[in-house]
Amino acid sequence: MKIFKTSNSAIYEKPCFDSQYTDETVFGTEATVLEECGGWLKVRTFYGYEGYVTSDSVGDGEVGEYVVCAHHTDVLPAPEYQYAPILSISKGARVVVCETEDHGRFFKVELPDGELGYVRKSSLKKYCSRIW
């Protein structure tokens, strides 16, 4: 499965930066790759939107069972606040919690490239799909 691995990824109408910016996605959003085009990928998001993204914004991974509920949160290299973040992700991003061992105020998470990090528990909620 392919997912967006950058905090926010722009989706363009055509495979170039001069093209119209038509949508964006957040970290952990599922994508289907429809076509490759010289450093660009034509993708379809899980909600059916199609457009072009840079090939480095998408990678292999799974959609996480947890969603960021804070406006943004940091993925840290250790379960302590004093470290510089590996990545900052925004509200709505989906993350894979890879172990539920007690890390104090943190969950251990796995990023799409296999790197491990820690996210504040207060920033995440178990994802619940609802049909309205």
PDB file of C-alpha atoms in Angstrom:
ATOM      1  CA  MET A   1       0.000   0.000   0.000  1.00  0.00           C
ATOM      2  CA  LYS A   2       1.198   3.560  -0.689  1.00  0.00           C
ATOM      3  CA  ILE A   3       0.717   6.397   1.769  1.00  0.00           C
ATOM      4  CA  PHE A   4       1.781  10.022   1.941  1.00  0.00           C
ATOM      5  CA  LYS A   5       4.929  10.252   4.045  1.00  0.00           C
ATOM      6  CA  THR A   6       5.336  14.021   4.246  1.00  0.00           C
ATOM      7  CA  SER A   7       3.493  16.243   6.683  1.00  0.00           C
ATOM      8  CA  ASN A   8       1.478  17.963   3.949  1.00  0.00           C
ATOM      9  CA  SER A   9       1.661  17.086   0.269  1.00  0.00           C
ATOM     10  CA  ALA A  10       0.465  19.340  -2.533  1.00  0.00           C
ATOM     11  CA  ILE A  11      -1.563  17.771  -5.324  1.00  0.00           C
ATOM     12  CA  TYR A  12      -1.253  19.426  -8.728  1.00  0.00           C
ATOM     13  CA  GLU A  13      -3.416  19.320 -11.823  1.00  0.00           C
ATOM     14  CA  LYS A  14      -0.399  18.467 -14.050  1.00  0.00           C
ATOM     15  CA  PRO A  15       3.049  16.994 -13.290  1.00  0.00           C
ATOM     16  CA  CYS A  16       4.871  20.320 -12.794  1.00  0.00           C
ATOM     17  CA  PHE A  17       5.176  22.996 -10.104  1.00  0.00           C
ATOM     18  CA  ASP A  18       3.789  25.640 -12.479  1.00  0.00           C
ATOM     19  CA  SER A  19       0.527  23.701 -12.654  1.00  0.00           C
ATOM     20  CA  GLN A  20      -2.513  24.630 -10.623  1.00  0.00           C
ATOM     21  CA  TYR A  21      -2.382  23.505  -6.989  1.00  0.00           C
ATOM     22  CA  THR A  22      -5.682  21.646  -6.596  1.00  0.00           C
ATOM     23  CA  ASP A  23      -5.628  19.820  -3.254  1.00  0.00           C
ATOM     24  CA  GLU A  24      -3.378  18.648  -0.458  1.00  0.00           C
ATOM     25  CA  THR A  25      -3.160  15.637   1.784  1.00  0.00           C
ATOM     26  CA  VAL A  26      -1.702  14.966   5.206  1.00  0.00           C
ATOM     27  CA  PHE A  27       0.755  12.386   6.470  1.00  0.00           C
ATOM     28  CA  GLY A  28      -0.566   8.812   6.447  1.00  0.00           C
ATOM     29  CA  THR A  29      -3.263   9.301   3.775  1.00  0.00           C
ATOM     30  CA  GLU A  30      -3.680   6.253   1.534  1.00  0.00           C
ATOM     31  CA  ALA A  31      -2.954   6.676  -2.178  1.00  0.00           C
ATOM     32  CA  THR A  32      -3.165   4.518  -5.288  1.00  0.00           C
ATOM     33  CA  VAL A  33      -0.458   5.223  -7.858  1.00  0.00           C
ATOM     34  CA  LEU A  34      -1.999   5.396 -11.335  1.00  0.00           C
ATOM     35  CA  GLU A  35       1.034   6.413 -13.368  1.00  0.00           C
ATOM     36  CA  GLU A  36       4.705   7.456 -13.075  1.00  0.00           C
ATOM     37  CA  CYS A  37       5.872  10.519 -14.954  1.00  0.00           C
ATOM     38  CA  GLY A  38       9.533  11.613 -14.557  1.00  0.00           C
ATOM     39  CA  GLY A  39       9.756  12.271 -10.812  1.00  0.00           C
ATOM     40  CA  TRP A  40       5.989  12.731 -10.478  1.00  0.00           C
ATOM     41  CA  LEU A  41       3.208  10.276  -9.693  1.00  0.00           C
ATOM     42  CA  LYS A  42      -0.408  10.485 -10.701  1.00  0.00           C
ATOM     43  CA  VAL A  43      -2.330   9.315  -7.646  1.00  0.00           C
ATOM     44  CA  ARG A  44      -5.874   8.744  -6.482  1.00  0.00           C
ATOM     45  CA  THR A  45      -6.544   9.437  -2.813  1.00  0.00           C
ATOM     46  CA  PHE A  46      -8.793   7.164  -0.764  1.00  0.00           C
ATOM     47  CA  TYR A  47     -11.558   9.768  -1.181  1.00  0.00           C
ATOM     48  CA  GLY A  48     -11.295   9.531  -4.989  1.00  0.00           C
ATOM     49  CA  TYR A  49      -9.361  12.694  -5.840  1.00  0.00           C
ATOM     50  CA  GLU A  50      -6.792  12.387  -8.655  1.00  0.00           C
ATOM     51  CA  GLY A  51      -3.774  14.552  -9.348  1.00  0.00           C
ATOM     52  CA  TYR A  52       0.010  14.681  -9.470  1.00  0.00           C
ATOM     53  CA  VAL A  53       2.470  14.661  -6.560  1.00  0.00           C
ATOM     54  CA  THR A  54       6.238  14.508  -6.364  1.00  0.00           C
ATOM     55  CA  SER A  55       7.435  10.919  -6.160  1.00  0.00           C
ATOM     56  CA  ASP A  56       9.283  11.527  -2.873  1.00  0.00           C
ATOM     57  CA  SER A  57       6.039  12.431  -1.062  1.00  0.00           C
ATOM     58  CA  VAL A  58       4.629   8.881  -1.315  1.00  0.00           C
ATOM     59  CA  GLY A  59       6.046   5.661   0.094  1.00  0.00           C
ATOM     60  CA  ASP A  60       5.200   2.154   1.166  1.00  0.00           C
ATOM     61  CA  GLY A  61       3.397   1.799   4.439  1.00  0.00           C
ATOM     62  CA  GLU A  62       0.143   1.100   6.153  1.00  0.00           C
ATOM     63  CA  VAL A  63      -2.619   3.431   7.209  1.00  0.00           C
ATOM     64  CA  GLY A  64      -2.406   3.937  10.948  1.00  0.00           C
ATOM     65  CA  GLU A  65      -5.141   3.151  13.430  1.00  0.00           C
ATOM     66  CA  TYR A  66      -4.504   6.409  15.278  1.00  0.00           C
ATOM     67  CA  VAL A  67      -5.228   9.946  14.101  1.00  0.00           C
ATOM     68  CA  VAL A  68      -3.699  13.233  15.233  1.00  0.00           C
ATOM     69  CA  CYS A  69      -6.388  15.175  17.104  1.00  0.00           C
ATOM     70  CA  ALA A  70      -4.206  18.156  18.078  1.00  0.00           C
ATOM     71  CA  HIS A  71      -3.608  21.014  15.626  1.00  0.00           C
ATOM     72  CA  HIS A  72      -0.147  19.542  15.115  1.00  0.00           C
ATOM     73  CA  THR A  73       2.265  17.289  16.938  1.00  0.00           C
ATOM     74  CA  ASP A  74       5.923  16.315  16.723  1.00  0.00           C
ATOM     75  CA  VAL A  75       7.405  12.888  16.140  1.00  0.00           C
ATOM     76  CA  LEU A  76      10.418  12.774  18.444  1.00  0.00           C
ATOM     77  CA  PRO A  77      13.443  10.409  18.369  1.00  0.00           C
ATOM     78  CA  ALA A  78      13.005   9.521  22.064  1.00  0.00           C
ATOM     79  CA  PRO A  79      10.141   9.714  24.567  1.00  0.00           C
ATOM     80  CA  GLU A  80      11.356  13.042  25.934  1.00  0.00           C
ATOM     81  CA  TYR A  81      10.461  16.631  25.040  1.00  0.00           C
ATOM     82  CA  GLN A  82      13.973  18.087  24.734  1.00  0.00           C
ATOM     83  CA  TYR A  83      14.806  16.430  21.393  1.00  0.00           C
ATOM     84  CA  ALA A  84      14.434  18.078  17.994  1.00  0.00           C
ATOM     85  CA  PRO A  85      11.523  16.541  16.057  1.00  0.00           C
ATOM     86  CA  ILE A  86      12.041  13.997  13.294  1.00  0.00           C
ATOM     87  CA  LEU A  87       8.850  15.270  11.697  1.00  0.00           C
ATOM     88  CA  SER A  88       5.942  17.550  12.564  1.00  0.00           C
ATOM     89  CA  ILE A  89       2.515  16.324  11.491  1.00  0.00           C
ATOM     90  CA  SER A  90      -0.847  18.057  11.425  1.00  0.00           C
ATOM     91  CA  LYS A  91      -4.372  17.317  12.561  1.00  0.00           C
ATOM     92  CA  GLY A  92      -5.936  14.442  10.636  1.00  0.00           C
ATOM     93  CA  ALA A  93      -2.649  12.634   9.989  1.00  0.00           C
ATOM     94  CA  ARG A  94      -2.801   8.880  10.528  1.00  0.00           C
ATOM     95  CA  VAL A  95       0.023   7.127  12.407  1.00  0.00           C
ATOM     96  CA  VAL A  96       0.972   3.544  13.145  1.00  0.00           C
ATOM     97  CA  VAL A  97       1.405   2.928  16.862  1.00  0.00           C
ATOM     98  CA  CYS A  98       3.825   0.002  16.921  1.00  0.00           C
ATOM     99  CA  GLU A  99       3.833  -0.829  20.601  1.00  0.00           C
ATOM    100  CA  THR A 100       1.702  -0.070  23.562  1.00  0.00           C
ATOM    101  CA  GLU A 101       4.449  -0.495  26.160  1.00  0.00           C
ATOM    102  CA  ASP A 102       4.474   2.234  28.744  1.00  0.00           C
ATOM    103  CA  HIS A 103       6.595   5.133  27.494  1.00  0.00           C
ATOM    104  CA  GLY A 104       5.081   7.585  29.933  1.00  0.00           C
ATOM    105  CA  ARG A 105       3.287  10.299  28.014  1.00  0.00           C
ATOM    106  CA  PHE A 106       4.289   8.894  24.606  1.00  0.00           C
ATOM    107  CA  PHE A 107       3.283   6.244  22.079  1.00  0.00           C
ATOM    108  CA  LYS A 108       6.013   4.607  20.003  1.00  0.00           C
ATOM    109  CA  VAL A 109       5.195   4.998  16.287  1.00  0.00           C
ATOM    110  CA  GLU A 110       6.615   3.674  13.029  1.00  0.00           C
ATOM    111  CA  LEU A 111       7.083   5.989  10.049  1.00  0.00           C
ATOM    112  CA  PRO A 112       6.704   4.749   6.436  1.00  0.00           C
ATOM    113  CA  ASP A 113      10.484   4.436   5.978  1.00  0.00           C
ATOM    114  CA  GLY A 114      10.684   2.158   9.044  1.00  0.00           C
ATOM    115  CA  GLU A 115      12.115   4.828  11.337  1.00  0.00           C
ATOM    116  CA  LEU A 116      10.717   4.761  14.870  1.00  0.00           C
ATOM    117  CA  GLY A 117       9.650   7.780  16.863  1.00  0.00           C
ATOM    118  CA  TYR A 118       7.499   8.922  19.752  1.00  0.00           C
ATOM    119  CA  VAL A 119       4.319  11.005  19.762  1.00  0.00           C
ATOM    120  CA  ARG A 120       2.520  12.483  22.753  1.00  0.00           C
ATOM    121  CA  LYS A 121      -0.430  10.284  23.743  1.00  0.00           C
ATOM    122  CA  SER A 122      -2.552  13.388  24.278  1.00  0.00           C
ATOM    123  CA  SER A 123      -2.155  14.256  20.567  1.00  0.00           C
ATOM    124  CA  LEU A 124      -3.603  10.951  19.290  1.00  0.00           C
ATOM    125  CA  LYS A 125      -6.946   9.196  19.333  1.00  0.00           C
ATOM    126  CA  LYS A 126      -7.912   5.783  18.018  1.00  0.00           C
ATOM    127  CA  TYR A 127      -9.388   6.301  14.537  1.00  0.00           C
ATOM    128  CA  CYS A 128     -13.110   5.710  14.329  1.00  0.00           C
ATOM    129  CA  SER A 129     -14.767   5.627  10.923  1.00  0.00           C
ATOM    130  CA  ARG A 130     -18.320   6.899  10.995  1.00  0.00           C
ATOM    131  CA  ILE A 131     -20.869   6.980   8.256  1.00  0.00           C
ATOM    132  CA  TRP A 132     -23.220   9.920   8.640  1.00  0.00           C
TER     133      TRP A 132
END
